[in-house]
Short mmCIF file of C-alpha atoms and ligand atoms in Angstrom, two decimals:
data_model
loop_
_atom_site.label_atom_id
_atom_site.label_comp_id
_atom_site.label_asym_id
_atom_site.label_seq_id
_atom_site.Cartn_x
_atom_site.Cartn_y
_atom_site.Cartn_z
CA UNK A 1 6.20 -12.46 -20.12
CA UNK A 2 2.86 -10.80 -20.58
CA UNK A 3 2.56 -9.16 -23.88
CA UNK A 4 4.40 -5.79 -24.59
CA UNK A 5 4.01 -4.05 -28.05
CA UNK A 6 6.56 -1.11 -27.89
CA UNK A 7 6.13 1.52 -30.69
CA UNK A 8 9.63 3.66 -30.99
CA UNK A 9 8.07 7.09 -32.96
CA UNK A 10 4.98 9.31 -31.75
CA UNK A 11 4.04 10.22 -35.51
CA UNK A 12 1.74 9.18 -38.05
CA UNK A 13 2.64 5.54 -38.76
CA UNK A 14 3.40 5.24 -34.84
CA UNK A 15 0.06 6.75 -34.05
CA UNK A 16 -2.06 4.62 -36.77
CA UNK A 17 -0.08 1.25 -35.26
CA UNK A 18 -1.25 1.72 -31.84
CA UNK A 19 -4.72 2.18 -33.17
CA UNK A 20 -5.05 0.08 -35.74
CA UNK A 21 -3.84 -2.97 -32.77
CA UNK A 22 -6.24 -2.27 -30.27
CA UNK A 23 -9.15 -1.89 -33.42
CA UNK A 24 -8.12 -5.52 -34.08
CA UNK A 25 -8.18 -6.86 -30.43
CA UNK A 26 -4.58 -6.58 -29.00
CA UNK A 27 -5.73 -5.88 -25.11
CA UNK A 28 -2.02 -6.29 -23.72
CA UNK A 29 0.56 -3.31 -22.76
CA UNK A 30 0.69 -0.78 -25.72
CA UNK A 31 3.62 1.37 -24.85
CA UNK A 32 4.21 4.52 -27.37
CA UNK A 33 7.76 5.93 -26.88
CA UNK A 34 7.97 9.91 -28.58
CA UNK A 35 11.04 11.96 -28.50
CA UNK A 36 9.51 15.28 -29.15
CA UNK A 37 7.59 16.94 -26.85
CA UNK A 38 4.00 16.96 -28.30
CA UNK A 39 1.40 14.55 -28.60
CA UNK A 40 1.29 13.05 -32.85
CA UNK A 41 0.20 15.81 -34.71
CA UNK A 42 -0.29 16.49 -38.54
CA UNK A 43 2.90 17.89 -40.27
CA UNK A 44 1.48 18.45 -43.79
CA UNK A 45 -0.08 21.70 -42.74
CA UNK A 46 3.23 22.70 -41.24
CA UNK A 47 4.55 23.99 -44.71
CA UNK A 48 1.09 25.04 -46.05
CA UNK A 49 -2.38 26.24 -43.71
CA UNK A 50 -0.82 26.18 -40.85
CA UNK A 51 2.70 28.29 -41.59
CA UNK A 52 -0.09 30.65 -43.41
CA UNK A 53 -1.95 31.44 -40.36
CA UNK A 54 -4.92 29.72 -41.87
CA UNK A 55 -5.26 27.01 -39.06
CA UNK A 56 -5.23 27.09 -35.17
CA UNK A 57 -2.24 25.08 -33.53
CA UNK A 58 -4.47 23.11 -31.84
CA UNK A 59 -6.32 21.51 -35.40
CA UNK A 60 -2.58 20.31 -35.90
CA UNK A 61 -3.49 17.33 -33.43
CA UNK A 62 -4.04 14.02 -34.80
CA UNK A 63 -6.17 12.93 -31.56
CA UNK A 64 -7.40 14.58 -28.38
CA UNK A 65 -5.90 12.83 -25.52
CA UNK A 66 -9.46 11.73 -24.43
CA UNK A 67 -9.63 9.98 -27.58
CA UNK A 68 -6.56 8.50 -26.74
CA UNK A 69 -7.28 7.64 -23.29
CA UNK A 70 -10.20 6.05 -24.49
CA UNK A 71 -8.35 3.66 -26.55
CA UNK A 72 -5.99 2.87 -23.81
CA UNK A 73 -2.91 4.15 -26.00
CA UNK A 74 -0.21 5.79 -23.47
CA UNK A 75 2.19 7.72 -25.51
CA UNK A 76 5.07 9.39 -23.44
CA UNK A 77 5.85 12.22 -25.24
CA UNK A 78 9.75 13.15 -24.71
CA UNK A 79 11.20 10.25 -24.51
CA UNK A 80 14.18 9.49 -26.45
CA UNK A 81 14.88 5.96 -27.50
CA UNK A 82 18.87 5.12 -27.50
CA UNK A 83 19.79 1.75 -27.59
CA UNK A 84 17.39 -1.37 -28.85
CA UNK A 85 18.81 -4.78 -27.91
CA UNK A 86 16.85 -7.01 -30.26
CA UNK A 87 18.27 -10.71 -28.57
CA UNK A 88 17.50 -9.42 -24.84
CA UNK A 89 14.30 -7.64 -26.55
CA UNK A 90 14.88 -4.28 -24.48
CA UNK A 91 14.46 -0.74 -25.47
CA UNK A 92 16.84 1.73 -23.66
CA UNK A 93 15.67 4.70 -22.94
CA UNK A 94 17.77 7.82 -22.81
CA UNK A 95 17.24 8.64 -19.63
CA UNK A 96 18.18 4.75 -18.82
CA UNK A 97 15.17 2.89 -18.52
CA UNK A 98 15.05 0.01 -20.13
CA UNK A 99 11.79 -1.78 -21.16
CA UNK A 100 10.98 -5.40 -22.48
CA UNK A 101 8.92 -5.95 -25.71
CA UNK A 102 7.17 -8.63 -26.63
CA UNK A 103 6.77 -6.95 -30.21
CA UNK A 104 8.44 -3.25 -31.37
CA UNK A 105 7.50 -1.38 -34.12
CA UNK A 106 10.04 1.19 -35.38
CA UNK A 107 8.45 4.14 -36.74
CA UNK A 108 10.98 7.23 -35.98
CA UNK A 109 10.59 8.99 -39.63
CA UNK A 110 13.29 11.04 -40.84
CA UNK A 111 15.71 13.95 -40.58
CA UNK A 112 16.18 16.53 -42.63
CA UNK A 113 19.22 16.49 -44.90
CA UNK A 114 21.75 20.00 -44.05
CA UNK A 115 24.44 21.52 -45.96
CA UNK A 116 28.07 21.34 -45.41
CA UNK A 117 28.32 23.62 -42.70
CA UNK A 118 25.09 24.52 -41.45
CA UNK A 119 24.02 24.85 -37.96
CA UNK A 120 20.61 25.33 -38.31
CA UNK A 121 17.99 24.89 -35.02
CA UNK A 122 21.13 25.07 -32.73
CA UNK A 123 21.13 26.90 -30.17
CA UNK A 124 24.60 29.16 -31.15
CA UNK A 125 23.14 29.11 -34.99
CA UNK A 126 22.14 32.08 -36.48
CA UNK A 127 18.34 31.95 -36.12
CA UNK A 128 17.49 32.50 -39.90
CA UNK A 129 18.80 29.35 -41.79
CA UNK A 130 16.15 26.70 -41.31
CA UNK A 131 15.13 23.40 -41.65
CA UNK A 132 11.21 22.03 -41.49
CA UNK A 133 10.42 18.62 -40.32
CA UNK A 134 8.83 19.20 -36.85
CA UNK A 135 6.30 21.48 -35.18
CA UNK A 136 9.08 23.33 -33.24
CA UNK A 137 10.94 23.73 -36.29
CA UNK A 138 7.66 25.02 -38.11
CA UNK A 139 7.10 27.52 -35.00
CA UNK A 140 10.65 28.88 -35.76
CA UNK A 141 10.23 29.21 -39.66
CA UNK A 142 6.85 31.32 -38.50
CA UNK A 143 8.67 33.56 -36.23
CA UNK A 144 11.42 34.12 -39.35
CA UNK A 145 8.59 34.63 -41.40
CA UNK A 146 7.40 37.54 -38.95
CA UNK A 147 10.64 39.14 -38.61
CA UNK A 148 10.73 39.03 -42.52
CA UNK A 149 7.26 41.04 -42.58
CA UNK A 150 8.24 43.53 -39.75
CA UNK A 151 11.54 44.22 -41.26
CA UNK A 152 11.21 44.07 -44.77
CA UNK A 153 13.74 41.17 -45.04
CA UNK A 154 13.35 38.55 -48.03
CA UNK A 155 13.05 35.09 -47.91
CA UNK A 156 15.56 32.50 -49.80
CA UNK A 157 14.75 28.82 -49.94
CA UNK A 158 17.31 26.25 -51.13
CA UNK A 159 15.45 23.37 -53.14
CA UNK A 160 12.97 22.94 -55.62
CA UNK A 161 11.18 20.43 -54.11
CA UNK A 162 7.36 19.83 -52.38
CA UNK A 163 8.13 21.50 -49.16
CA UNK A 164 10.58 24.06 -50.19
CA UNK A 165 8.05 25.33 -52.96
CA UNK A 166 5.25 25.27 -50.35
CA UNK A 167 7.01 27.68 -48.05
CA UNK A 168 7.84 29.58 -50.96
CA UNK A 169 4.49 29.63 -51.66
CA UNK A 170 3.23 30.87 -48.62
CA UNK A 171 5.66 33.66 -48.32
CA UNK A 172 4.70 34.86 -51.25
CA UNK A 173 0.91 35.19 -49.99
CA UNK A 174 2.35 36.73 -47.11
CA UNK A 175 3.92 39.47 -49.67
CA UNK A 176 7.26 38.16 -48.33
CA UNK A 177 9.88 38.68 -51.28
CA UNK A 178 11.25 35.19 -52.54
CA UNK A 179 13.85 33.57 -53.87
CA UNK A 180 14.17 29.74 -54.68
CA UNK A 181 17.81 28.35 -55.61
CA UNK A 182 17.59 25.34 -56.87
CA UNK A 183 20.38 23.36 -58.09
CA UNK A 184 18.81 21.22 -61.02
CA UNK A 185 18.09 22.41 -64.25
CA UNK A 186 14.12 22.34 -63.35
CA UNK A 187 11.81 22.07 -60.13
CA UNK A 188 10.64 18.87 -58.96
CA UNK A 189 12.47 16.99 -60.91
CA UNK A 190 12.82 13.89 -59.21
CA UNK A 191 9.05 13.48 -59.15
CA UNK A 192 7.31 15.42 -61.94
CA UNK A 193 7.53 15.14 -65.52
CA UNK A 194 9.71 17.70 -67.63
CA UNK A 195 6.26 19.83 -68.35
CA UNK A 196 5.03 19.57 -64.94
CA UNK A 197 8.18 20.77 -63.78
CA UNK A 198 7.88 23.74 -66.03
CA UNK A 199 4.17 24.53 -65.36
CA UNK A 200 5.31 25.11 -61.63
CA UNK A 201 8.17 27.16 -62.70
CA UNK A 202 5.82 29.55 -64.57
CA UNK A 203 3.50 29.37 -61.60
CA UNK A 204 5.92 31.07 -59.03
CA UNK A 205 7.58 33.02 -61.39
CA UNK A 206 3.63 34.94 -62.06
CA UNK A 207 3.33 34.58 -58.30
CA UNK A 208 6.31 37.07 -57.69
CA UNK A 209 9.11 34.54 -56.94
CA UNK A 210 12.54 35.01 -58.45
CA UNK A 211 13.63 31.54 -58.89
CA UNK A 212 17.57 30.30 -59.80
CA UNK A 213 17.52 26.70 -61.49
CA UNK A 214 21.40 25.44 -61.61
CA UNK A 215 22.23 27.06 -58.53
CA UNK A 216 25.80 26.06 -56.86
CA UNK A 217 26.00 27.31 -52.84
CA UNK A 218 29.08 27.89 -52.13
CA UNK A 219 28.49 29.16 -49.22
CA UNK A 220 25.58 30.15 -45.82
CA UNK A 221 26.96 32.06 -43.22
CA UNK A 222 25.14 34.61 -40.67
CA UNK A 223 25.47 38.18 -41.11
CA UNK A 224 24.36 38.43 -37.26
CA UNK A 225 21.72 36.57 -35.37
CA UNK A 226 18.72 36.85 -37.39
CA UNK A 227 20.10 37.65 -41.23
CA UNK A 228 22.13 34.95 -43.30
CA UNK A 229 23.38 35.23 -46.79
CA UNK A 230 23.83 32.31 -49.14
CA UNK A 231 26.42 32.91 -51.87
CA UNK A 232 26.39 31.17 -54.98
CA UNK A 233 29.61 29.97 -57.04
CA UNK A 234 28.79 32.22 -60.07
CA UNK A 235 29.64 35.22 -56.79
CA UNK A 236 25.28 36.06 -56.67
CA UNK A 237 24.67 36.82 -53.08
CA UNK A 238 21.29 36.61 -51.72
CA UNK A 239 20.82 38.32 -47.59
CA UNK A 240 17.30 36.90 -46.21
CA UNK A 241 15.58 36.55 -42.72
CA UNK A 242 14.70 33.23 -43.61
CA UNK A 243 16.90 30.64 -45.68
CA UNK A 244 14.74 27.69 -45.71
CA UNK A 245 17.06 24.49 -46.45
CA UNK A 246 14.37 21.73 -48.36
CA UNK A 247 17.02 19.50 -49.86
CA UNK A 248 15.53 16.31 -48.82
CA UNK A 249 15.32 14.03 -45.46
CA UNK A 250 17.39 10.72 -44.25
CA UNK A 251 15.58 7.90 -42.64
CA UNK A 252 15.90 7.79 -38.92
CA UNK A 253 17.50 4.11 -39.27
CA UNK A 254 20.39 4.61 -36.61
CA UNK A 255 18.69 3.03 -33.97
CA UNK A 256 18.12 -0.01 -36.16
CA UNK A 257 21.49 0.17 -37.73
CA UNK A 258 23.62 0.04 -34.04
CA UNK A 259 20.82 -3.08 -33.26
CA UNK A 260 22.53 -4.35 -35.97
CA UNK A 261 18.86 -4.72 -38.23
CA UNK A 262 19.08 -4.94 -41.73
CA UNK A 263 18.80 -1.16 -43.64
CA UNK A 264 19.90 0.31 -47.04
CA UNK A 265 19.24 3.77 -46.45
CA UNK A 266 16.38 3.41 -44.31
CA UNK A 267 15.16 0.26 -42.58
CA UNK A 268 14.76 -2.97 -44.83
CA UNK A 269 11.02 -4.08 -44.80
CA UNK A 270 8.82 -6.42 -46.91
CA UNK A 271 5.08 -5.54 -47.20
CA UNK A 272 3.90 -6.65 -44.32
CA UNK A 273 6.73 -3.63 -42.13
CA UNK A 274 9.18 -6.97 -40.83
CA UNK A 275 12.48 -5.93 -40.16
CA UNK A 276 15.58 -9.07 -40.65
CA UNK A 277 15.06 -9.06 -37.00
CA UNK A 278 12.16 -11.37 -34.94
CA UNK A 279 9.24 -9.35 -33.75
CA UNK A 280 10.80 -6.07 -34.92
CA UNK A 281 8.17 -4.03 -37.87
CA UNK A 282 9.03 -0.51 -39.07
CA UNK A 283 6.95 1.61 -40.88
CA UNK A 284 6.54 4.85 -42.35
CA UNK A 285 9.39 7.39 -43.24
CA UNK A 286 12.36 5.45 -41.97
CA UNK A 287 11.88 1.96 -43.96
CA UNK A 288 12.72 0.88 -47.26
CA UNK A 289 10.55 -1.49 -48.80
CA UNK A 290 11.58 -4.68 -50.69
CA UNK A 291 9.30 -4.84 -53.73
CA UNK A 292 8.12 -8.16 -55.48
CA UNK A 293 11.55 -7.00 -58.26
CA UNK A 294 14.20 -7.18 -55.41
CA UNK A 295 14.45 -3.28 -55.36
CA UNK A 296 14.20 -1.05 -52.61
CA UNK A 297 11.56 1.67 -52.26
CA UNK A 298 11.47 4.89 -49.99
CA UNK A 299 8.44 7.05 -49.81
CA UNK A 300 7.71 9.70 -47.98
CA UNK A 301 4.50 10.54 -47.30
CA UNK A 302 1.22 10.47 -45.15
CA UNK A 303 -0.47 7.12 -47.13
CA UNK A 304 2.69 5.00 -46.69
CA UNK A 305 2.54 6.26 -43.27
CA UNK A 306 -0.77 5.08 -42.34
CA UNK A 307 -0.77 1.74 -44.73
CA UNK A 308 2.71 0.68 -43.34
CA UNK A 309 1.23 1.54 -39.90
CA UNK A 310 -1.79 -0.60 -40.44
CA UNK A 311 0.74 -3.51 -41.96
CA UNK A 312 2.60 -4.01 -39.22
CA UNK A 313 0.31 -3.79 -36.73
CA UNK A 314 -1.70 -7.04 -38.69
CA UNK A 315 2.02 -8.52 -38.22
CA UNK A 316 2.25 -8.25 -34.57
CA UNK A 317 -0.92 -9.75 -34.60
CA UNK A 318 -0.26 -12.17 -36.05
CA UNK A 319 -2.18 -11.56 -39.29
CA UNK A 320 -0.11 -11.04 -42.66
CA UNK A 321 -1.96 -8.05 -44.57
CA UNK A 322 0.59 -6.62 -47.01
CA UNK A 323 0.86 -2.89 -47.96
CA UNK A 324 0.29 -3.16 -52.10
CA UNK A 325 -2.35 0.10 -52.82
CA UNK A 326 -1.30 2.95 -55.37
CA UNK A 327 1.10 5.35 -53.56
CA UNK A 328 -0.77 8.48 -53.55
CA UNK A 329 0.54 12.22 -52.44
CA UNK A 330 -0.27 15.76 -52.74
CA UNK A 331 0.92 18.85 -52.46
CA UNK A 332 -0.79 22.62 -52.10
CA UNK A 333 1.12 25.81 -53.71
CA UNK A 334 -0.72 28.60 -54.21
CA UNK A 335 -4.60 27.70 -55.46
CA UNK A 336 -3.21 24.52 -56.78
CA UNK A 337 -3.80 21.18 -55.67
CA UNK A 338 -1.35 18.81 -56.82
CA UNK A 339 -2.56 15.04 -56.46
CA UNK A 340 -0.11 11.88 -57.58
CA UNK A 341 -1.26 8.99 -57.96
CA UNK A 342 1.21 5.83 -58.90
CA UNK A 343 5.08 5.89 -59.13
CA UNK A 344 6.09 7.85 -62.06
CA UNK A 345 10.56 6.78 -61.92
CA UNK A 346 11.28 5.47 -64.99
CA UNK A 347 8.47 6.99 -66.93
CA UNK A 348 9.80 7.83 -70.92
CA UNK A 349 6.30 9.24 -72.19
CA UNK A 350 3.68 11.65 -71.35
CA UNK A 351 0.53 12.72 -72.19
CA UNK A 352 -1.33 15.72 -71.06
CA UNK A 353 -5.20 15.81 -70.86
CA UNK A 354 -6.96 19.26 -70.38
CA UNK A 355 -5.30 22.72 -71.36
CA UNK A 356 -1.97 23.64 -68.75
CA UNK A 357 -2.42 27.05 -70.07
CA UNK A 358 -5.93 28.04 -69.04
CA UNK A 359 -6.46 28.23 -65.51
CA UNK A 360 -8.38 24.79 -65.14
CA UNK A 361 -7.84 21.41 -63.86
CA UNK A 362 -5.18 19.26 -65.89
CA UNK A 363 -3.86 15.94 -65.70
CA UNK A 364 -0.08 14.34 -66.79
CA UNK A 365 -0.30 11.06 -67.21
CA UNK A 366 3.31 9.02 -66.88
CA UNK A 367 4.01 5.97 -69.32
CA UNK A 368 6.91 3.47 -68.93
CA UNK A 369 7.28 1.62 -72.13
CA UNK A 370 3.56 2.35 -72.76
CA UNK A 371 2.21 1.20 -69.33
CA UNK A 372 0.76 3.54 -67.56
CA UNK A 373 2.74 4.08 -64.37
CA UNK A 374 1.16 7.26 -62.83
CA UNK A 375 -1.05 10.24 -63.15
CA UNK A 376 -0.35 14.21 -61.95
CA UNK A 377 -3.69 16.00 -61.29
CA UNK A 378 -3.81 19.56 -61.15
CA UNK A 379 -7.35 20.97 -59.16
CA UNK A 380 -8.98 17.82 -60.44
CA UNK A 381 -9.90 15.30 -57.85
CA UNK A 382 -11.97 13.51 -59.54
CA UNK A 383 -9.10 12.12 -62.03
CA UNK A 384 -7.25 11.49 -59.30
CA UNK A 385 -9.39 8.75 -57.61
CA UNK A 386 -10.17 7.62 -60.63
CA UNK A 387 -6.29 6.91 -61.28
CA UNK A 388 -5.99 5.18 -58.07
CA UNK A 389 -8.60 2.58 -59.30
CA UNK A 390 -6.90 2.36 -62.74
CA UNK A 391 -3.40 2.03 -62.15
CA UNK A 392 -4.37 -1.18 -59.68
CA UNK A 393 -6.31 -2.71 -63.36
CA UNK A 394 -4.32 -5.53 -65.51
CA UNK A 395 -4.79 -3.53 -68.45
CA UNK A 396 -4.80 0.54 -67.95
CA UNK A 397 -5.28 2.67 -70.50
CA UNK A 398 -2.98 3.14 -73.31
CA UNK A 399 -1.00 6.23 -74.46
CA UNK A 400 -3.58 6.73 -77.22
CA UNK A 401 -6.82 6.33 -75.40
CA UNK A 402 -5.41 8.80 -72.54
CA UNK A 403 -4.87 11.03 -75.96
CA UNK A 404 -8.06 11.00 -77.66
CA UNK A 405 -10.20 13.62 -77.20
CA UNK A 406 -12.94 11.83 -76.18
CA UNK A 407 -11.27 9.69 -73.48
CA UNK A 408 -12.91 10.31 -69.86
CA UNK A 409 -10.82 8.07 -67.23
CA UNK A 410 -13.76 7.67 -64.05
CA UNK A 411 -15.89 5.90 -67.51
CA UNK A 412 -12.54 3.86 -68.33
CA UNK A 413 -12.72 2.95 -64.49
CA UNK A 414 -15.79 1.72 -64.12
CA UNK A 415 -16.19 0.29 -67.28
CA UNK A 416 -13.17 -1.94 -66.85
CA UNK A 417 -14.37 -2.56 -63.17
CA UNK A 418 -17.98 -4.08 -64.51
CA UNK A 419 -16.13 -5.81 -66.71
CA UNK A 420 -14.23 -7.68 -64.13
CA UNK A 421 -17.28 -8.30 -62.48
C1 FAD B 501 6.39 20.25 -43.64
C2 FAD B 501 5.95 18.92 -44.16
C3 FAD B 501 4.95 18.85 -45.12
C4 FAD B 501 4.52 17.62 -45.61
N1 FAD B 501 3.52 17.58 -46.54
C5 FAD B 501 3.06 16.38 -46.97
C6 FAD B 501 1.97 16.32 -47.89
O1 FAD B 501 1.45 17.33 -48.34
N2 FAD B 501 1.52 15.08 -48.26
C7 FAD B 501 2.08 13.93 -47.78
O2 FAD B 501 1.63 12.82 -48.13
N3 FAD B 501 3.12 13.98 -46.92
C8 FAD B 501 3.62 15.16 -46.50
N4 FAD B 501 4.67 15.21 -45.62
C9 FAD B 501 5.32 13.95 -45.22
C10 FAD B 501 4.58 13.28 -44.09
O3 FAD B 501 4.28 14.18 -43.08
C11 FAD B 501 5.46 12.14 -43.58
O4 FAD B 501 5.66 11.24 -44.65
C12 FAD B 501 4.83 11.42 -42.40
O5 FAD B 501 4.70 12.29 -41.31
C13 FAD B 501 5.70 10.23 -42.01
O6 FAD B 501 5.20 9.66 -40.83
P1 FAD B 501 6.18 8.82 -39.89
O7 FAD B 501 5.32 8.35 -38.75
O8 FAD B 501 6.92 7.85 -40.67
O9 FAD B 501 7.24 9.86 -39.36
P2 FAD B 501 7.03 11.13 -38.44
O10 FAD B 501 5.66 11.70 -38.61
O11 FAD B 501 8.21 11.99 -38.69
O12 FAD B 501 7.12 10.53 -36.95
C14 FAD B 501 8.30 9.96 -36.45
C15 FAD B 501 8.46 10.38 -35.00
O13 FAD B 501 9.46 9.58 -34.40
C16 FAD B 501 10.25 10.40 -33.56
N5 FAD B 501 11.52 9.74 -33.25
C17 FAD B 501 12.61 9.62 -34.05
N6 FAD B 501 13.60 8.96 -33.40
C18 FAD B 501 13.12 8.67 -32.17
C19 FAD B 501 13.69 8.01 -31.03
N7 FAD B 501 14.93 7.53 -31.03
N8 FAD B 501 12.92 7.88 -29.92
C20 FAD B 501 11.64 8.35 -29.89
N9 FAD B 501 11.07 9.00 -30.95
C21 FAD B 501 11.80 9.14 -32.06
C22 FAD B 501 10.37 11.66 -34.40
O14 FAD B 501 10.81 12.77 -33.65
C23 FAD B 501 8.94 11.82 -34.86
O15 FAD B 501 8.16 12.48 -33.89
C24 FAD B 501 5.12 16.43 -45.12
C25 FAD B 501 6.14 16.50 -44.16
C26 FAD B 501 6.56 17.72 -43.68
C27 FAD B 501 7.66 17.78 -42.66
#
């Protein structure tokens, strides 16, 4: 059979696959398979400049089909992908077509997680509870966010965490009345440390949003087509326009799953994006990747998008070129740039260079049993690259060097670099 790379996902690791194998010389049939009905388009925006009316819809696309063209990548936008059979090497289509791969690439992202009970995005649901993962569900959190303005209705999000505080956020600078329920004891607590997670607390709070840490729903229901109210168990009833549901995504691994392809709550991968089955990658929000310890990891974000992309398109060529870099994210709220560089889980120590107080950049810098294991950057760029380069050094800086008042980490960098020279 001629070659046939199929790529199952239009998105961001899908997108940088199909590039990144025709950059390194793959000439044969490139076949992108996308269930949603737009070309791949950037979905960071979709919670911040975009939702804010700060960006056109048209900057939210990754390529202009010219570009595309150019490249020879044909992505067929809505087209569901319902059945792999990974020993007759056939995708099934929805519609029934079935197409033979020489090589697939599994890159369908994730869902977002709902409540007991929730119906949001159907078409019977009441149009105010929400979730954001796509640009159709983006364009319907907008139009909430414009019957909130016209009709004085609040805004409630459920969950603290990145993209429920961004559309917080961005309510709020659309004078939109907020509340955030969260049901933690702090925001971002998963990611941040304890002070970082405060910081941001104090941040909304001076921003105008009413947030509720330790918040138990009991229940959502609509109060007609366009109003919902969320009770709590302590009987606190909020009514809003919008309830925003952030509580977190699932890997799209069902497809893999019925193939019968090894996952663990998302698709099992090693660095290089192979599945347990021949031929078969995955990348991006739907894997979990076995690190060098045996454990799983699941990130979410645009960097282990594109780097998983890039991995597995070197596997289907043939070439092994694992995914090991720094993970690195951000996040925008307000006039803050959050930038995180490393994995902070299991951090027991932190240190915090620059003054959280004042209105100036700031760092957090995470330590696990004195190694440092990431850094948080507040408005300060500069630290932030400078943490990707340190956290990949044999010896990073210690607890007490990060503390000393004198300690400047792009000079750490590039001393320890011309050192290793
Ligand atoms: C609102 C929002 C804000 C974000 N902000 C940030 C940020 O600030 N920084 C950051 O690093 N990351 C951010 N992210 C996360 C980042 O966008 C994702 O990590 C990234 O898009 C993952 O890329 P992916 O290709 O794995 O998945 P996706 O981009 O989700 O692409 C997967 C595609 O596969 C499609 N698909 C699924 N199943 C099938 C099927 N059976 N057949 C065909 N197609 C299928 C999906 O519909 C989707 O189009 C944000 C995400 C959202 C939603």
């Amino acid at each position: 059979m001629d070659p046939h790379i199929i790529i199952v996902g239009a998105g961001q690791a899908g997108l940088q696959a199909s590039e990144t194998l025709r950059a390194g010389g793959y000439e044969g049939q490139l076949t992108v398979l996308g269930d949603e009905p737009h070309l791949p388009y950037h979905r960071p925006p979709l919670s911040k400049a975009w939702l804010a009316g700060d960006m056109a819809v048209e900057q939210l696309a990754m390529r202009a089909e010219a570009a595309l063209e150019r490249k020879n990548i044909t992505i067929r936008t809505a087209s569901p992908v319902a059945a792999l059979d990974t020993a007759r090497r056939l995708v099934q289509l929805a519609d029934g077509t079935q197409l033979k791969y020489t090589g697939l690439l599994l890159a369908t992202g994730a869902t977002p997680r709902q409540l007991p009970g929730q119906s949001s995005g159907s078409a019977d649901g009441c149009k105010a509870i929400r979730v954001l993962r796509s640009r159709d569900d983006a364009s319907a959190v907008s139009d909430c966010l414009r019957r909130c303005a016209e009709h004085g209705l609040p805004v409630v999000v459920i969950g603290g965490g990145f993209i429920g505080l961004e559309v917080a956020a961005t309510a709020r600078k659309l004078g939109l009345p907020v509340t955030v329920l969260e049901a933690a004891p702090r925001l971002l607590g998963r990611v941040l440390a304890p002070v970082l997670s405060d910081w941001y607390a104090t941040l909304h709070r001076a921003r105008g949003a009413h947030l509720v840490l330790n918040a138990r729903i009991a229940e959502i229901h609509p109060v007609n087509d366009h109003i919902a109210e969320v009770r709590l168990a302590d009987g606190q009833s909020y009514r809003a326009g919008l309830v925003l549901v952030g509580i977190g995504v699932c890997a799209n691994d069902a497809l893999a799953r019925a193939a019968g392809i090894a996952c663990d709550n998302g698709i099992v991968v090693d660095a290089c994006g192979r599945t347990s089955a021949p031929d078969v990658y995955a990348a991006g929000d739907c894997t979990a990747r076995r690190l060098d310890d045996g454990t799983l990891l699941r990130l979410e974000s645009v960097q282990n998008a594109i780097e998983q992309g890039r991995a597995a398109a070197a596997g289907l060529l043939g070439q092994d070129k694992p995914f090991t870099a720094v993970p690195w994210f951000w996040s925008d709220q307000y006039d803050k740039k959050l930038q995180i560089a490393g994995l902070s889980h299991g951090a027991d120590s932190w240190v915090v260079r620059g003054d959280m107080h004042a209105d100036t950049p700031f760092s957090v810098y995470h330590f696990r049993q004195g190694r440092l294991a990431a850094v948080d950057s507040i408005n300060s760029a500069k630290e932030h690259l400078a943490a990707r380069t340190v956290l990949t050094m044999p010896v990073p800086p210690t607890p007490e060097q990060v503390g000393s008042a004198d300690f400047d980490l792009a000079a750490f960098a590039k001393a320890a670099q011309a050192a290793a020279a």
